[in-house]
Coordinates of C-alpha atoms in Angstrom, one line a residue:
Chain A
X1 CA -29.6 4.7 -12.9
X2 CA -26.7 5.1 -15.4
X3 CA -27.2 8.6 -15.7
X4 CA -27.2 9.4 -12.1
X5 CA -23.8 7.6 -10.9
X6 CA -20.3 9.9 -11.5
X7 CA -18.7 9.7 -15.0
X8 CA -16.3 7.2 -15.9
X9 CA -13.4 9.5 -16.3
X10 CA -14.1 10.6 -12.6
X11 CA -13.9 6.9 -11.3
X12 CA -9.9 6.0 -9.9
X13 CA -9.6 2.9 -11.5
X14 CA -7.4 0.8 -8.8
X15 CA -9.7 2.1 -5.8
X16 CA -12.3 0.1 -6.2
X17 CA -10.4 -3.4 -6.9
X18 CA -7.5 -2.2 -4.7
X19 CA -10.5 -2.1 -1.6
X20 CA -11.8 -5.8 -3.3
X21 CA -8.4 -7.3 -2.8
X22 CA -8.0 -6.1 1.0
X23 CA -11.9 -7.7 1.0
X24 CA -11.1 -10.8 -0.5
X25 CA -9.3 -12.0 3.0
X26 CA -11.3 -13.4 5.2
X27 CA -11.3 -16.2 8.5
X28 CA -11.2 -19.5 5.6
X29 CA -8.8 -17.2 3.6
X30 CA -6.5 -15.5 5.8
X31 CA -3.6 -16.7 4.0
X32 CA -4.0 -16.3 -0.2
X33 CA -1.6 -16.7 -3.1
X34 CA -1.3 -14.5 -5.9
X35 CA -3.6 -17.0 -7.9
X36 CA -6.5 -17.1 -5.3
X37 CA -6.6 -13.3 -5.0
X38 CA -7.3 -12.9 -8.9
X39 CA -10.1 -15.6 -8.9
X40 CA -11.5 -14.1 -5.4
X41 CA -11.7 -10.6 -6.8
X42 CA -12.5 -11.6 -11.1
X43 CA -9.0 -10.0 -11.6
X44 CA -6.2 -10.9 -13.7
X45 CA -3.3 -12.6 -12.1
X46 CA -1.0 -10.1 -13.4
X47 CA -3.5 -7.3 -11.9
X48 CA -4.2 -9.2 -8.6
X49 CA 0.0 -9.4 -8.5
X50 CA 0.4 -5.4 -8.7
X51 CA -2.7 -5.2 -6.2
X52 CA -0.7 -7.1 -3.7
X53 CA 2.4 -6.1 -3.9
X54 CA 1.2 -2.3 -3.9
X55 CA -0.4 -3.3 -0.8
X56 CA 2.6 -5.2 0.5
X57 CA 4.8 -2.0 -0.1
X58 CA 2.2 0.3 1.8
X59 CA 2.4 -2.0 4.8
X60 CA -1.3 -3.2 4.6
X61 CA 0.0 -7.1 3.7
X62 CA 2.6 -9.1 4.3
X63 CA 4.2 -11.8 2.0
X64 CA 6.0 -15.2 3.3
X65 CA 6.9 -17.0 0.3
X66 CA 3.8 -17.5 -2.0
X67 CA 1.4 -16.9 0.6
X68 CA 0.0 -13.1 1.3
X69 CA -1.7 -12.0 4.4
X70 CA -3.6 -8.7 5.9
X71 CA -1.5 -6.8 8.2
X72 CA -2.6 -5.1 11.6
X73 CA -1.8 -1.6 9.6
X74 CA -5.6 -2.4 7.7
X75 CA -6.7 -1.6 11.2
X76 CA -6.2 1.9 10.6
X77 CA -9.2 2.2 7.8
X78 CA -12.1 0.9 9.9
X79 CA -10.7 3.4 13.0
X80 CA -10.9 6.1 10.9
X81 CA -14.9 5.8 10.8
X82 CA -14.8 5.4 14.4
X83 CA -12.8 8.0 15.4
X84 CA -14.1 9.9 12.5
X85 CA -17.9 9.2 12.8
X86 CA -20.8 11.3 14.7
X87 CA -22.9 7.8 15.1
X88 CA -20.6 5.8 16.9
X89 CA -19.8 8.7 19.3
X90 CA -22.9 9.3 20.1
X91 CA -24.3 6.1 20.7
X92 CA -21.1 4.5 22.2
X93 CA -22.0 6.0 26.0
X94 CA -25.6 5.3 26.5
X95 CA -25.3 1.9 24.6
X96 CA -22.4 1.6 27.8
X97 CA -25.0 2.9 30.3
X98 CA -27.8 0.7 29.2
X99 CA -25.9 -2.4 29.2
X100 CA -24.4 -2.2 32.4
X101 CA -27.6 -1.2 34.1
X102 CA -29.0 -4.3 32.7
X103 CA -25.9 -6.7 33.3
X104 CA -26.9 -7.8 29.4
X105 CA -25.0 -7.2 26.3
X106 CA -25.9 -4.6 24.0
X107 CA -25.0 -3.5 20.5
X108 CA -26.0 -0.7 18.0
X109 CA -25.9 -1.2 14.1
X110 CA -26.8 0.2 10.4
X111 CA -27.9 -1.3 7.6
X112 CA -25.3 -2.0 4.8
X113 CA -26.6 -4.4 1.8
X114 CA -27.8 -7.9 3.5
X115 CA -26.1 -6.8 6.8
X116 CA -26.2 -5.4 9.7
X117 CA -22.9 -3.6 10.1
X118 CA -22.3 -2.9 14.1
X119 CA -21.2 0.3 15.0
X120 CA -21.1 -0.5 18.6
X121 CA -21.1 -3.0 21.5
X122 CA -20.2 -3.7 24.4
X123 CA -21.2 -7.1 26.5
X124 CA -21.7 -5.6 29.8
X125 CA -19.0 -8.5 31.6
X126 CA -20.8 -11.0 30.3
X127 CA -19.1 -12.9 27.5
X128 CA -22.4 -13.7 24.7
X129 CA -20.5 -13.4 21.9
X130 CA -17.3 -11.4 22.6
X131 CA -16.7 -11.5 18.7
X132 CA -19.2 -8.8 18.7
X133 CA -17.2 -5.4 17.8
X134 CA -17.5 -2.5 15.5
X135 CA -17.3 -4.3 12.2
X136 CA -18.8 -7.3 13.1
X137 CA -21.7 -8.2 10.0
X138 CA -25.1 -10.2 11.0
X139 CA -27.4 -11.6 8.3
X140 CA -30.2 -8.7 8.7
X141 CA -33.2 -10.9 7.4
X142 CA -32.9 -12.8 11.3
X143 CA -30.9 -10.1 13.6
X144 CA -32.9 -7.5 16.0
X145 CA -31.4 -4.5 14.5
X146 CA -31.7 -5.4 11.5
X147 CA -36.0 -6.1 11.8
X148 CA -36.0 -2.7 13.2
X149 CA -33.9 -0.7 10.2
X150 CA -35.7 -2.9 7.7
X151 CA -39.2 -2.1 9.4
X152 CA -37.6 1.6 8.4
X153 CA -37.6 1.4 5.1
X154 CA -40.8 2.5 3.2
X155 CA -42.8 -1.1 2.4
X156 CA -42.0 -1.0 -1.7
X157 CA -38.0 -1.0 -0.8
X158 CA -39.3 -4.1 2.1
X159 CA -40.5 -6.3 -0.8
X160 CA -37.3 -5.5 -3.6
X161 CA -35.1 -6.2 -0.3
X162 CA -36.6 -9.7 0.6
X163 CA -37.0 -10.3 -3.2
X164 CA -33.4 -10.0 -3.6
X165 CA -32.1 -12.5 -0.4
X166 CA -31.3 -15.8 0.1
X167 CA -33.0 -16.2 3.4
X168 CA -30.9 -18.3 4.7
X169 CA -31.9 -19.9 8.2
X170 CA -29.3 -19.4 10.7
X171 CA -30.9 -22.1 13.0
X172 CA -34.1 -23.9 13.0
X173 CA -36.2 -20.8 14.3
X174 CA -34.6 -18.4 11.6
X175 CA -38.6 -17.3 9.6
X176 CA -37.0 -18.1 6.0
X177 CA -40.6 -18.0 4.3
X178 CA -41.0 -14.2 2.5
X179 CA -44.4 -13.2 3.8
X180 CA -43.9 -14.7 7.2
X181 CA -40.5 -12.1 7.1
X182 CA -42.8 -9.2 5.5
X183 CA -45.2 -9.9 8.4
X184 CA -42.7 -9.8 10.7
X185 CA -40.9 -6.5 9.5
X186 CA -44.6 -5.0 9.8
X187 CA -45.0 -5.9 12.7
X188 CA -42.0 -4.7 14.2
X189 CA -42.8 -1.2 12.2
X190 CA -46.0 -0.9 14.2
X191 CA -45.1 -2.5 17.5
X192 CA -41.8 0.2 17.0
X193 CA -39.5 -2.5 18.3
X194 CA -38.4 -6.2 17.0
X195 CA -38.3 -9.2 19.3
X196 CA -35.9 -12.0 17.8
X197 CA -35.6 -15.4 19.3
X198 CA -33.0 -17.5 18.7
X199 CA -33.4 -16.8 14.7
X200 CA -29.5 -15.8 14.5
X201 CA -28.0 -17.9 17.3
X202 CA -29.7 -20.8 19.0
X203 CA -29.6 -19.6 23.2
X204 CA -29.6 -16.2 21.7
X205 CA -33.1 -13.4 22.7
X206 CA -33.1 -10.1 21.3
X207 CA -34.8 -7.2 21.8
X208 CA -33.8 -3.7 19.2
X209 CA -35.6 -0.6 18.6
X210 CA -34.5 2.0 15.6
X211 CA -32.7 4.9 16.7
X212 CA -34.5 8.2 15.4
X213 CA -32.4 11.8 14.9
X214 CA -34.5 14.7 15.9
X215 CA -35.7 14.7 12.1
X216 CA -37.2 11.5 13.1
X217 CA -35.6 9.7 10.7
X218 CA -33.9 6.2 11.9
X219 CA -30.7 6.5 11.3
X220 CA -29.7 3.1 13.0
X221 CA -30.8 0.1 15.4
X222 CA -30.0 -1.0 18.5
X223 CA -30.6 -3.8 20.8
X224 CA -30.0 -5.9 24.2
X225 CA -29.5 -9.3 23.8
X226 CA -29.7 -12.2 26.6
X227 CA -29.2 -15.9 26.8
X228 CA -32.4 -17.8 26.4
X229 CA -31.7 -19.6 29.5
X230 CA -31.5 -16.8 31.5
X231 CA -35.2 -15.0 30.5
X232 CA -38.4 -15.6 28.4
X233 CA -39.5 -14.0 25.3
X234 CA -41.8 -11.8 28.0
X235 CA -39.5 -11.1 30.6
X236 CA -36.6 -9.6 27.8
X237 CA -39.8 -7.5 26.5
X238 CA -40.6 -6.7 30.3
X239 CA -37.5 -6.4 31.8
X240 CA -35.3 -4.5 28.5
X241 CA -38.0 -2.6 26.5
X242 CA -38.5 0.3 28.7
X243 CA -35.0 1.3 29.6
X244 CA -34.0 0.4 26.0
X245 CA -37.1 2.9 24.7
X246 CA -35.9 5.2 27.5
X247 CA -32.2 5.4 26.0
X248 CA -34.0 5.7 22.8
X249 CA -35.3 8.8 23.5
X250 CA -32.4 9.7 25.1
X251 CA -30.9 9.7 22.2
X252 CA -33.0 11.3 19.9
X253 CA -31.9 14.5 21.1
X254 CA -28.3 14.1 20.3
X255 CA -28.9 12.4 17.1
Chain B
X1 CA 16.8 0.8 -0.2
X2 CA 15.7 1.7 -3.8
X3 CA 16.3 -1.4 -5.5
X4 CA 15.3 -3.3 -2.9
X5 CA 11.4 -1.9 -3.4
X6 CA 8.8 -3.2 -5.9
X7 CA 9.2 -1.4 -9.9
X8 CA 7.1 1.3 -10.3
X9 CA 5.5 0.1 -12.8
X10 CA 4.2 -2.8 -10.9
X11 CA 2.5 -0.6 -8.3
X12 CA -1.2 0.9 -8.8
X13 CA -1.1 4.1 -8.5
X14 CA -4.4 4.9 -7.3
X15 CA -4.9 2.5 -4.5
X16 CA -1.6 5.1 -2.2
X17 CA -3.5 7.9 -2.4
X18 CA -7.2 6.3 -2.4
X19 CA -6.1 4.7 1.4
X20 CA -4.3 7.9 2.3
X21 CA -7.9 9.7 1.6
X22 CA -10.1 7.4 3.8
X23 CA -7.2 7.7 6.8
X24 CA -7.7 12.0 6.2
X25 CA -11.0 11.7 8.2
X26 CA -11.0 11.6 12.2
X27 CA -12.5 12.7 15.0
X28 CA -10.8 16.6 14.9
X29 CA -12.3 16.4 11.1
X30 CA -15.0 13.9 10.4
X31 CA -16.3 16.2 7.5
X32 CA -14.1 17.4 5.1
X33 CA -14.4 19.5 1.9
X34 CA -12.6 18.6 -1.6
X35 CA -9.9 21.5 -1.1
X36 CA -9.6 19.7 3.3
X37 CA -9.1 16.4 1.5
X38 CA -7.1 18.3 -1.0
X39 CA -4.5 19.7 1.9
X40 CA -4.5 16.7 4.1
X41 CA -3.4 13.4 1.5
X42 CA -1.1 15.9 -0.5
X43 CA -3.5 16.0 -3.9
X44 CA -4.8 18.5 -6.5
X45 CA -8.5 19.4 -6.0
X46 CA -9.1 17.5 -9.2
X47 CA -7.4 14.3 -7.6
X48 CA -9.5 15.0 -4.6
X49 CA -13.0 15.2 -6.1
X50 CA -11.9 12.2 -8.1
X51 CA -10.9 9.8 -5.1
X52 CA -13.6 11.7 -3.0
X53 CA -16.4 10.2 -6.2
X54 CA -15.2 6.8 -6.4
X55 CA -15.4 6.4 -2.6
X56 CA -18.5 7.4 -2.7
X57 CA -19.6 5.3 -5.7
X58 CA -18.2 2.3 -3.7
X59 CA -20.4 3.6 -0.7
X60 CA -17.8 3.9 1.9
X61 CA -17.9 8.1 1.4
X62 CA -21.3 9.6 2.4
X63 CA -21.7 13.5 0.6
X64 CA -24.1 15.8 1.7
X65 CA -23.5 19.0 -0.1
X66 CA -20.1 20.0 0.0
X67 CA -19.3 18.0 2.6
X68 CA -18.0 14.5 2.5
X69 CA -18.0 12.0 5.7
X70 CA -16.7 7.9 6.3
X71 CA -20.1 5.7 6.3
X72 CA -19.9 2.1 8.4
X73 CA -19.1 0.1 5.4
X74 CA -15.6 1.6 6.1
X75 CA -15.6 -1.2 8.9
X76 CA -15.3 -4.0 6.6
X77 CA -11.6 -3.3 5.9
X78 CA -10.8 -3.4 9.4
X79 CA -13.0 -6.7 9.6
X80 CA -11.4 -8.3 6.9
X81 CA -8.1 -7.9 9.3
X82 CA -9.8 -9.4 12.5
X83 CA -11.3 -12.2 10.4
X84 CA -8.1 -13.2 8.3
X85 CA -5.6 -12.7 11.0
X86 CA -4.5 -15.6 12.9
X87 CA -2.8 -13.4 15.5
X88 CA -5.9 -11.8 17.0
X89 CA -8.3 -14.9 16.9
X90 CA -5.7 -16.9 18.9
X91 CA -4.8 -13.9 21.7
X92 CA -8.3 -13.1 22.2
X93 CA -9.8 -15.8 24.1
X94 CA -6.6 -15.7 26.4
X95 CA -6.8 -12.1 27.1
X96 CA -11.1 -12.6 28.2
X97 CA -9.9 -15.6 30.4
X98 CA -7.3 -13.9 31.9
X99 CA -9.4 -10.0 32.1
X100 CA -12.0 -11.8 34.2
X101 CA -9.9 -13.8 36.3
X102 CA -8.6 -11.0 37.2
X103 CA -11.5 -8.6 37.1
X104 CA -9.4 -6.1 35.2
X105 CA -8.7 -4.6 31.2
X106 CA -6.4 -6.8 29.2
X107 CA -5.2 -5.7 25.8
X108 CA -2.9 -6.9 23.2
X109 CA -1.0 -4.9 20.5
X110 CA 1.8 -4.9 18.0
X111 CA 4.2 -2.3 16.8
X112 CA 3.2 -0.1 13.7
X113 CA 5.5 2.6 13.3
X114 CA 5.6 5.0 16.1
X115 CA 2.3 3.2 17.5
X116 CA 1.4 0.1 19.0
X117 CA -2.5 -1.0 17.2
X118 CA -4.2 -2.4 19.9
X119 CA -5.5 -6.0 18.1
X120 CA -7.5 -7.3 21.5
X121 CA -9.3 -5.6 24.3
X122 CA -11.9 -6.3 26.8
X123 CA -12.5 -4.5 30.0
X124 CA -13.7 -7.0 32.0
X125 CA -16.9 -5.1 33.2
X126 CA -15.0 -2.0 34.4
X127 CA -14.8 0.7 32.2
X128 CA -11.5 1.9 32.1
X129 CA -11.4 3.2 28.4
X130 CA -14.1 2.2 27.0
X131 CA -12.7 3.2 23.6
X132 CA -10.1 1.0 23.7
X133 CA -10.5 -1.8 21.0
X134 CA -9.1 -3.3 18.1
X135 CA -7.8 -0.5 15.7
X136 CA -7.0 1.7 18.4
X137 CA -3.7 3.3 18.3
X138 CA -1.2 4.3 21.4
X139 CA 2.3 6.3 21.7
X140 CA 4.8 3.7 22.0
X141 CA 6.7 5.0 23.8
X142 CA 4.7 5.6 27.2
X143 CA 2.7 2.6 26.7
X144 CA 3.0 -1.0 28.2
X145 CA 3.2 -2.9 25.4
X146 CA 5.3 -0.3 23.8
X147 CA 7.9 -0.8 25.8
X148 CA 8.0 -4.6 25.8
X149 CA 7.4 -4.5 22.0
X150 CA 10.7 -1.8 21.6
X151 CA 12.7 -3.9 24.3
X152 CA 12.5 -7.0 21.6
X153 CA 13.9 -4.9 19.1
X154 CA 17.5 -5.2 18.7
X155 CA 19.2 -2.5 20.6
X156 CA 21.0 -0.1 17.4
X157 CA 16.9 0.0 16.1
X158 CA 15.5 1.2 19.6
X159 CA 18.0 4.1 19.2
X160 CA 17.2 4.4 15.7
X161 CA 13.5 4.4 16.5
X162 CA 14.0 6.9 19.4
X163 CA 15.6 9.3 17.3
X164 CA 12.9 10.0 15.0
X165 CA 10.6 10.2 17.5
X166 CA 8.7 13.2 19.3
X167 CA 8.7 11.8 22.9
X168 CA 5.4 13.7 23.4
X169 CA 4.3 13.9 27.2
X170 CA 0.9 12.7 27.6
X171 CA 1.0 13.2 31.6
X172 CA 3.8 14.7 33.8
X173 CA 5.0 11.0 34.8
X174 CA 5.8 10.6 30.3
X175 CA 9.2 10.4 30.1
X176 CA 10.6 12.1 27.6
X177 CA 14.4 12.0 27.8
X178 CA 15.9 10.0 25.3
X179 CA 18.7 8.3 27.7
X180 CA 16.3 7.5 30.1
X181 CA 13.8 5.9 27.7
X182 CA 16.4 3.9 26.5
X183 CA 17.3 2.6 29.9
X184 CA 13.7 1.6 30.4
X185 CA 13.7 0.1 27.5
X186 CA 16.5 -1.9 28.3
X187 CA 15.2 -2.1 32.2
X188 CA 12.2 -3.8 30.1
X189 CA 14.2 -6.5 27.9
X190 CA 15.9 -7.8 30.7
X191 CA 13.1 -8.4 33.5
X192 CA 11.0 -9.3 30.9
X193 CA 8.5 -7.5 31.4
X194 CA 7.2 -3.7 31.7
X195 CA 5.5 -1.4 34.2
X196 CA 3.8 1.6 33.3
X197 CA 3.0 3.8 36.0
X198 CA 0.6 7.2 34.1
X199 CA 2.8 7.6 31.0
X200 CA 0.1 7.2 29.4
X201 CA -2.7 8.3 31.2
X202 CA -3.0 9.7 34.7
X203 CA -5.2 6.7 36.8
X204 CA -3.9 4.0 34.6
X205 CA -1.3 2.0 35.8
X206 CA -0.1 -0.9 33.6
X207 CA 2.1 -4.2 33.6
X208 CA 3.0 -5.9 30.3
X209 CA 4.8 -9.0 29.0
X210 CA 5.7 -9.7 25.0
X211 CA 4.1 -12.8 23.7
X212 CA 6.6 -14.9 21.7
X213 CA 5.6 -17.9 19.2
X214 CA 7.2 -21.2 19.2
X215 CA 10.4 -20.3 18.0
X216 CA 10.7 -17.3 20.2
X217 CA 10.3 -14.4 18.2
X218 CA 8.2 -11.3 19.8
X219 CA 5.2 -10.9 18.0
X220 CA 3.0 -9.0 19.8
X221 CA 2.6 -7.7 23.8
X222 CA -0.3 -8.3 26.2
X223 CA -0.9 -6.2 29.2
X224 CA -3.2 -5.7 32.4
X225 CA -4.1 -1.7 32.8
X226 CA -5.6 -1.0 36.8
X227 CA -6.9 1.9 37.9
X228 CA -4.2 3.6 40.1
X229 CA -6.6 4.6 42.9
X230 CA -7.1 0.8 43.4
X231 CA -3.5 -0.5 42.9
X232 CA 0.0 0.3 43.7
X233 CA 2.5 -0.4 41.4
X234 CA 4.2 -3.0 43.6
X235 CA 0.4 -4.4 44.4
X236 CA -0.2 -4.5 39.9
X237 CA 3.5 -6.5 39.8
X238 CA 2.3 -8.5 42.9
X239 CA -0.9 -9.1 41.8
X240 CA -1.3 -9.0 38.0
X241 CA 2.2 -10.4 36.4
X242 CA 2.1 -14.1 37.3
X243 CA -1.0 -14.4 35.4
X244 CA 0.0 -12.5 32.9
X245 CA 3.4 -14.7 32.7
X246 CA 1.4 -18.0 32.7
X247 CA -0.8 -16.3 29.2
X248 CA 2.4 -15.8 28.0
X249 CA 3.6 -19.4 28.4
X250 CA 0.7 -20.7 27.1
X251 CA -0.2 -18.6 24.2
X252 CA 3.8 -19.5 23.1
X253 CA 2.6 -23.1 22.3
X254 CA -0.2 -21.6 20.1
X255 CA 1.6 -19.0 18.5

């Protein structure tokens, strides 16, 4: 490993930490003190103090008194993948056209760590979870999307994944056993789609599929998600495979 | 100004130039070169390939060859906004109530420089721009809550802030005379609200009203955009503006 990452003296030193700091906000944090930033991010309170108010100059936080806060400016860094990025241009439009066909919300993501990061959504008028954005991070072990991109990965990586999680269950449906998961993943590698029920969000079905370049290679998941009160396990697979599968190939040409 | 800033020595030097490298990318260059990255933040080569490396080593800089590109993980800075910030998580369930009501796009924004960030969106089913979303940025000043959002400014700044500006015109309806931008600026602090009639856009017609917090200070606008095939501007006003003025009232006790 050591060998194969870039030299020290090539590493900026206040990147990384700078980037921790911005991190180390969050929606039971949104308002931190010099103090809570250094034990957030295992920096000194003198560094943490520098961190913020470099930020604080550039515009990314904002200080009232002792507290310190993120600023709309930090906006800026996660549009510049949007507006930057191939993915999210791509899949943005038929992710649009799928959803609205269906009248059922639909998002696209990639795998980052534990998460599923999503790169794009849209809820088609209907409010499931209108948190759901670009940005927004689901547990991967119990999402749709993330079964799929997992069920991507060759089987060895599988196993060190699910050997490294916590497995949390997100309700009481979320499969928290290992094997049952590795089953699972298989199964979604060899069926070529995931079905999740209510394993993230209780009243929440989910049907995903990975999203293949012309290489082949799956280069990210996407889904439609309904209310379980609105359609069974078998109707979602009946009613949302085949145009999902459809847009899937879709968009293997583009990718 | 000068000694009114932080000491140099208490800012960190790397985390400037490491943010002004991740904002380089967008959609005109999503894949940049060393020597691009080089020209665009204002660094040496060496500087560069060094900020280029450590982004990379943190994983929000993909490399393939010679080229360098934003990955997803980018989106957790923006995240850490819309998760922290008490500002869009109290706006946003106003702004879906009120877009469905009235079956058309709502969006909220504040000012950052010569911008307004959009912090809340939804389209309500229609797709009017579909990329509009939290992180996206808009002129100022040809945009609805641009205008309410300059009109709360005191008066000698809105002159200031005309000045250095461009006054780019995005349609032939932009306008782009100082004077007369100042009048509708004014126009705007006095009724209280703004109309926008394809400044912005052609098609988009908008009406927008600053929200104020409990003490009264602006701090941040809210807007309904139509489709101008489907409204006149004295149908939008009729139509769209008493809703929007009751949000306003009631987001000013939460605020």
């Amino acid at each position: 490993m050591e060998h194969q990452g870039p030299l020290k003296r090539d590493l900026v030193a206040g990147l990384e930490k700078g980037l921790a700091v911005i991190e180390s906000f969050d929606q039971e944090r949104p308002r931190l003190t010099i103090s809570e930033v250094a034990v957030r991010t295992g920096l000194t309170r003198a560094a943490a103090r520098r961190y913020l108010l470099t930020l604080t100059h550039l515009g990314f936080v904002s200080q009232d008194r002792k507290m310190f806060a993120l600023t709309p400016k930090v906006l800026r860094l996660g549009q510049s993948y949007m507006h930057s990025a191939r993915l999210p241009r791509i899949v943005e439009p038929e992710l649009h056209k799928l959803a609205y066909a269906l009248k059922e919300a639909s998002s696209a993501g990639v795998l980052d760590g534990n998460d599923v990061i999503c790169i794009a959504a849209t809820s088609a008028g209907r409010v499931v979870s209108p948190t759901l954005q670009p940005g927004t991070r689901v547990a991967a072990h119990c999402s749709g999307n993330g079964r799929v991109l997992l069920a991507a990965l060759p089987p060895e990586d599988v196993d060190a994944w699910i050997k490294r999680q916590d497995l949390v269950a997100l309700t009481p449906n979320t499969i928290t056993h290992p094997e049952r998961l590795r089953i699972e993943i298989a199964r979604a590698r060899s069926l070529g789609y995931a079905c999740i029920d209510q394993e993230l969000e209780m009243g929440l079905r989910t049907v995903a599929v990975p999203l293949r370049n012309y290489k082949g290679e799956v280069v990210a998941a996407m889904n439609i998600s309904v209310h379980a009160s609105r359609m069974s396990m078998e109707q979602l697979v009946e009613h949302c495979l085949p145009p999902l599968l459809q847009a899937q190939a879709h968009l293997r040409m583009l990718l």
